[in-house]
PDB file of C-alpha atoms in Angstrom:
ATOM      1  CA  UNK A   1      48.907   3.938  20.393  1.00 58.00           C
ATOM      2  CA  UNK A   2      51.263   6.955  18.520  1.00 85.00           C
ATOM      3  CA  UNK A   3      51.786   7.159  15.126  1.00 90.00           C
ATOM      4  CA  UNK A   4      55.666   6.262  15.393  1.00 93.00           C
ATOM      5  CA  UNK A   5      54.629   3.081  16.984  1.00 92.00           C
ATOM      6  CA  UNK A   6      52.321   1.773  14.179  1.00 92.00           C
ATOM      7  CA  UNK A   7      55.012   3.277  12.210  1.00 96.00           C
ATOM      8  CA  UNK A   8      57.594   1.299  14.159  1.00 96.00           C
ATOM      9  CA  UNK A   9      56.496  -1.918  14.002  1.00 95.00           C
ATOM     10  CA  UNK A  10      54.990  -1.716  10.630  1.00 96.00           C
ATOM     11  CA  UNK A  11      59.023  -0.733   9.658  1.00 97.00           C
ATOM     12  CA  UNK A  12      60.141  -3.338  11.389  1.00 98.00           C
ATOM     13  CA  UNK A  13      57.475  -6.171  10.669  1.00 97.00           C
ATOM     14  CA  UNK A  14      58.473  -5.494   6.486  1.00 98.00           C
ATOM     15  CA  UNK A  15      62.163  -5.136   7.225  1.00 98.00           C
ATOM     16  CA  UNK A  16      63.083  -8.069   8.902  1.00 98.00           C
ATOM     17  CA  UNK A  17      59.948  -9.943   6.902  1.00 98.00           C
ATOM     18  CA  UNK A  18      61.146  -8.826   3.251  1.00 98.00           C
ATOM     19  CA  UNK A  19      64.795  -9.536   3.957  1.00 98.00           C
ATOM     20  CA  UNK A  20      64.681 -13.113   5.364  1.00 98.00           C
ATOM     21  CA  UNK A  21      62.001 -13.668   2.691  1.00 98.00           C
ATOM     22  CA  UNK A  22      64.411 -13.227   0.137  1.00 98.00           C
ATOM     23  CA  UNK A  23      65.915 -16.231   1.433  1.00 97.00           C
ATOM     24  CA  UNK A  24      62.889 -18.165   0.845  1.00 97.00           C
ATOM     25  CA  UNK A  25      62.298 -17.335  -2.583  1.00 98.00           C
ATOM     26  CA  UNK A  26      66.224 -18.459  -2.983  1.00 97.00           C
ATOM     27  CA  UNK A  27      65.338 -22.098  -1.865  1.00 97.00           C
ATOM     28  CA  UNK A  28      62.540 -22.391  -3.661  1.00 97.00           C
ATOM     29  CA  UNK A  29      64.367 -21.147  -6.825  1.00 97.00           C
ATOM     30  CA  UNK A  30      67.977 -23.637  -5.778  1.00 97.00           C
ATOM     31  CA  UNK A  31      66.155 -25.848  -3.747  1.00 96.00           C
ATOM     32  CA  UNK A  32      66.929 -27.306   0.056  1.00 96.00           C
ATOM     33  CA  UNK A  33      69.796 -29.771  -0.729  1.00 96.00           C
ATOM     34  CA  UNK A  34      72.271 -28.012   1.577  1.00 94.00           C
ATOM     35  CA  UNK A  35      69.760 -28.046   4.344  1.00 94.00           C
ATOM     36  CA  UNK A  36      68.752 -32.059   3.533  1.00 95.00           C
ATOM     37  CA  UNK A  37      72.640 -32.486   3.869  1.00 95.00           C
ATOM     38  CA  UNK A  38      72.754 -30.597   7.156  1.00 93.00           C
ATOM     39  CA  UNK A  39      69.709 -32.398   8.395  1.00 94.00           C
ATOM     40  CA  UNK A  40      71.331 -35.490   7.457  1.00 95.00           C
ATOM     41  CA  UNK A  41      74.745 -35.082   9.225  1.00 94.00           C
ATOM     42  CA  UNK A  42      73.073 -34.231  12.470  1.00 93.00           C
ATOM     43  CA  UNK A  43      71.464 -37.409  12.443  1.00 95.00           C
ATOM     44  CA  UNK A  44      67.826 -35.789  11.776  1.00 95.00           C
ATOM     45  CA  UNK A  45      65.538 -37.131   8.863  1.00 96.00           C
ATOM     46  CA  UNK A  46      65.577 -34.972   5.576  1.00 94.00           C
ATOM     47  CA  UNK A  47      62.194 -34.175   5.528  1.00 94.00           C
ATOM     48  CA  UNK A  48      62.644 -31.849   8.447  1.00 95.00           C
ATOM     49  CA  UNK A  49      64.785 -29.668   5.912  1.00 96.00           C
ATOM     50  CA  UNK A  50      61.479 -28.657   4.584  1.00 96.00           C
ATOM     51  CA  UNK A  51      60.459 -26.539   7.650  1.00 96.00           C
ATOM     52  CA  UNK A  52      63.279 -24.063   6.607  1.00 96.00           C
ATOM     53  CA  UNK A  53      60.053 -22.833   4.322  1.00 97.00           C
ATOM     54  CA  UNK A  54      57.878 -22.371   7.357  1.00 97.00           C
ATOM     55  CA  UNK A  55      60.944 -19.554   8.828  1.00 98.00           C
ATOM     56  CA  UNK A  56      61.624 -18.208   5.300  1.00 98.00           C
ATOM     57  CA  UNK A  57      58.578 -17.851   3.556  1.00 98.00           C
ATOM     58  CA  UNK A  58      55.228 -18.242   5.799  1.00 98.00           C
ATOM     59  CA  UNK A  59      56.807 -16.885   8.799  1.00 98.00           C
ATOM     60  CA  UNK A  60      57.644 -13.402   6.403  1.00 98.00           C
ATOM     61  CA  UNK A  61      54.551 -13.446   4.776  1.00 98.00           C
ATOM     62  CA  UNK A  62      52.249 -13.798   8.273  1.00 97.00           C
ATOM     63  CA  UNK A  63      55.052 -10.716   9.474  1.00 98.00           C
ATOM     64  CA  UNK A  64      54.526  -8.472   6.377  1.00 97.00           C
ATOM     65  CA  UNK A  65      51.140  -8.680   6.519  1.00 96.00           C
ATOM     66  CA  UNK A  66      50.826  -8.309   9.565  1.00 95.00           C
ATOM     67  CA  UNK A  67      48.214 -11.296  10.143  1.00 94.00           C
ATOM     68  CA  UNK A  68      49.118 -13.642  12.873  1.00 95.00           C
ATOM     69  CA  UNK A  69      52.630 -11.433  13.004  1.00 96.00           C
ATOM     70  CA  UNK A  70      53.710 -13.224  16.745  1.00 95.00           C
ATOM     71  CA  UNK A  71      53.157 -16.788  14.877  1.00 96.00           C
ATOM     72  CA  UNK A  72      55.216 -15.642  12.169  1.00 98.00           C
ATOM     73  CA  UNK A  73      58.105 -13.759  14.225  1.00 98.00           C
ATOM     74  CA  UNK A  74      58.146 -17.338  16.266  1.00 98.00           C
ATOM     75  CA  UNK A  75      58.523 -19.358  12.954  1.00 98.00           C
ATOM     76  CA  UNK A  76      61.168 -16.921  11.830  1.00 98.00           C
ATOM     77  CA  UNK A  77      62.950 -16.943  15.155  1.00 98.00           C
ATOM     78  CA  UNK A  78      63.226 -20.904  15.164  1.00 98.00           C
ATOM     79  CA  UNK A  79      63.973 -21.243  11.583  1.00 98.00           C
ATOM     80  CA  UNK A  80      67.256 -18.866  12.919  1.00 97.00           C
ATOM     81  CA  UNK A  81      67.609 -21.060  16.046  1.00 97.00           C
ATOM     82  CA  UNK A  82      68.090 -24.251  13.757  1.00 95.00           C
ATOM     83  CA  UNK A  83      70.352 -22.381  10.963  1.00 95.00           C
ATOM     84  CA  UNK A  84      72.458 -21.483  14.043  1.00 96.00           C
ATOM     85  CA  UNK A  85      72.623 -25.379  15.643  1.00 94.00           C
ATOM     86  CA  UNK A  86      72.876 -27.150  12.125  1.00 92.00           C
ATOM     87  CA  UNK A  87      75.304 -24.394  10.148  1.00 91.00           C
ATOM     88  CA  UNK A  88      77.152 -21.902  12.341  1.00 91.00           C
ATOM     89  CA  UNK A  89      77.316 -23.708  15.862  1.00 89.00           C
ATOM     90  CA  UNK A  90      80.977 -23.233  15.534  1.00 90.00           C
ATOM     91  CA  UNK A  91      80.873 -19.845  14.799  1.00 92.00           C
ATOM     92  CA  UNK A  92      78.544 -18.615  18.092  1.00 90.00           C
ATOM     93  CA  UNK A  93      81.243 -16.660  19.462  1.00 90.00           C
ATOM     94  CA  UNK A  94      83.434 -15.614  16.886  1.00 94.00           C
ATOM     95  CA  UNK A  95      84.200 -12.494  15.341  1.00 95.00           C
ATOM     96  CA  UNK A  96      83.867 -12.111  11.034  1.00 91.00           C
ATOM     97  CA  UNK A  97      86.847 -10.865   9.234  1.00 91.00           C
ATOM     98  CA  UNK A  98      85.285  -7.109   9.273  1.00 92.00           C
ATOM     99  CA  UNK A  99      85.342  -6.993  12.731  1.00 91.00           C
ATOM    100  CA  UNK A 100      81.927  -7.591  13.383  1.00 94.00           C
ATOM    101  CA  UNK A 101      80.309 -10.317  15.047  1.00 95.00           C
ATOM    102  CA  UNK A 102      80.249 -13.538  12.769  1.00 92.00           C
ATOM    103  CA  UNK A 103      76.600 -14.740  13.271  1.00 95.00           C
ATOM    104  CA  UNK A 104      75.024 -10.964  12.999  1.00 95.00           C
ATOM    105  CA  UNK A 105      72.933 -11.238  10.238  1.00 95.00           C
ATOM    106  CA  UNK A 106      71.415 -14.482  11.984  1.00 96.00           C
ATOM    107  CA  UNK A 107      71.139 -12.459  15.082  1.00 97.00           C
ATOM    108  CA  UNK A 108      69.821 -10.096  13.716  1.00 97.00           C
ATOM    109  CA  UNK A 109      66.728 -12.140  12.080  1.00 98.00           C
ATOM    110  CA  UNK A 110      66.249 -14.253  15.545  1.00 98.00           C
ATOM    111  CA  UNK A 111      66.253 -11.190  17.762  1.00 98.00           C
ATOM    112  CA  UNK A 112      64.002  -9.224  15.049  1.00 98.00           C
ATOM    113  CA  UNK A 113      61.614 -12.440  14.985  1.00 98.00           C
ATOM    114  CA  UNK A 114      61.256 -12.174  19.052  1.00 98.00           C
ATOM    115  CA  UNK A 115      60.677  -8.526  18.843  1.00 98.00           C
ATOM    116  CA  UNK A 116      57.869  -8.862  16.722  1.00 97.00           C
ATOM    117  CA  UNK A 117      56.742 -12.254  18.728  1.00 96.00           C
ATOM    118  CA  UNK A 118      57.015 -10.112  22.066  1.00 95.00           C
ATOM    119  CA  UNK A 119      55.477  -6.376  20.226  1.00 94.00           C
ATOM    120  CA  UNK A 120      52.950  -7.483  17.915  1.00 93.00           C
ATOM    121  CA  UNK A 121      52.304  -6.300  14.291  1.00 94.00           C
ATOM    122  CA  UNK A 122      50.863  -2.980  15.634  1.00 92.00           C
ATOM    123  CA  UNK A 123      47.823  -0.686  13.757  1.00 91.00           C
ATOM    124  CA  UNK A 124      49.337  -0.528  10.485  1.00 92.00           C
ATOM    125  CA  UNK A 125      48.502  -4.005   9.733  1.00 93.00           C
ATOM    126  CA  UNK A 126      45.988  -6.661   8.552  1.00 90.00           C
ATOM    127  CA  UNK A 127      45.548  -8.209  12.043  1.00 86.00           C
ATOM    128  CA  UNK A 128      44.603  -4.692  13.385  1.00 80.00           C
ATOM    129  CA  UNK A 129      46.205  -3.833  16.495  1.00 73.00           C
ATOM    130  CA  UNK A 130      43.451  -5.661  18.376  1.00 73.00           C
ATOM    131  CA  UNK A 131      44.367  -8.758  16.768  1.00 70.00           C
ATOM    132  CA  UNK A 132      44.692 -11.617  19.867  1.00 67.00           C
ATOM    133  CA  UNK A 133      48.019 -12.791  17.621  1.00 68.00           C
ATOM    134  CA  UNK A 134      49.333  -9.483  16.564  1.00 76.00           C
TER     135      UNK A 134
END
C-alpha cells in the first residue's frame, strides 16, 4: 500500500469520525429527547433512541482509531439510515434553500460510513492494515 492511501483513509477515517462525533458529544451534553419523540411517533419503543449513541459516539471512536473501523463505518452508516427514515424522510429528494441538496450533510456521513465499511481503516491506524475488521 502507498503512502497517499494510508494517508487517505487515515484523512478520511478522522474526518467523517470527528465531525459526526461532535454530534454525539451534543446528545450526551442535551440529551436524546428529540430522538425518544421521533422514536415514539413512528410507533417504535423509546429505548431504541439510545442506539443514536452507537452511530454518534462508538461508531466515531472505533473509525478514529482506526480499531474495528468497518464495524464502526456500519454503525455510523445506520445511525444516518434511521436519522433519514425518522427525521428527513420528507426531505429525500429535495433541494435546501442554497441550492444544494437538502439531506447532504446526512449523505455525506452515510456514504462516508460505507466508504470506510467497504476500504478499511488502512496502515495509519490501530487495527493495522492487516486488521480482519479494518
Amino acid at each position: 500500500m502507498d503512502m497517499g492511501d494510508a494517508l487517505g483513509k487515515a484523512l478520511l477515517r478522522i474526518t467523517i469520525g470527528g465531525l459526526i462525533l461532535m454530534h454525539g458529544v451534543h446528545k450526551l451534553l442535551d440529551g436524546i429527547a428529540p430522538i425518544e419523540q421521533a422514536m415514539t411517533s413512528h410507533g417504535l419503543p423509546e429505548l431504541l433512541a439510545y442506539g443514536v449513541y452507537l452511530g454518534e459516539i462508538v461508531g466515531p471512536l472505533l473509525v478514529i482509531a482506526g480499531l474495528f473501523a468497518r464495524i464502526g463505518g456500519l454503525l455510523i452508516a445506520a445511525d444516518m439510515i434511521v436519522a433519514i427514515v425518522l427525521m428527513r424522510a420528507g426531505m429525500l429528494l429535495s433541494i435546501g434553500p442554497m441550492g444544494g441538496y437538502a439531506l447532504e450533510l446526512e449523505a455525506c456521513y452515510l456514504i462516508g460510513g460505507l466508504a470506510i465499511v467497504l476500504m478499511g481503516a488502512g496502515s495509519l491506524s490501530l487495527g493495522g492494515k492487516d486488521g480482519r475488521w479494518n
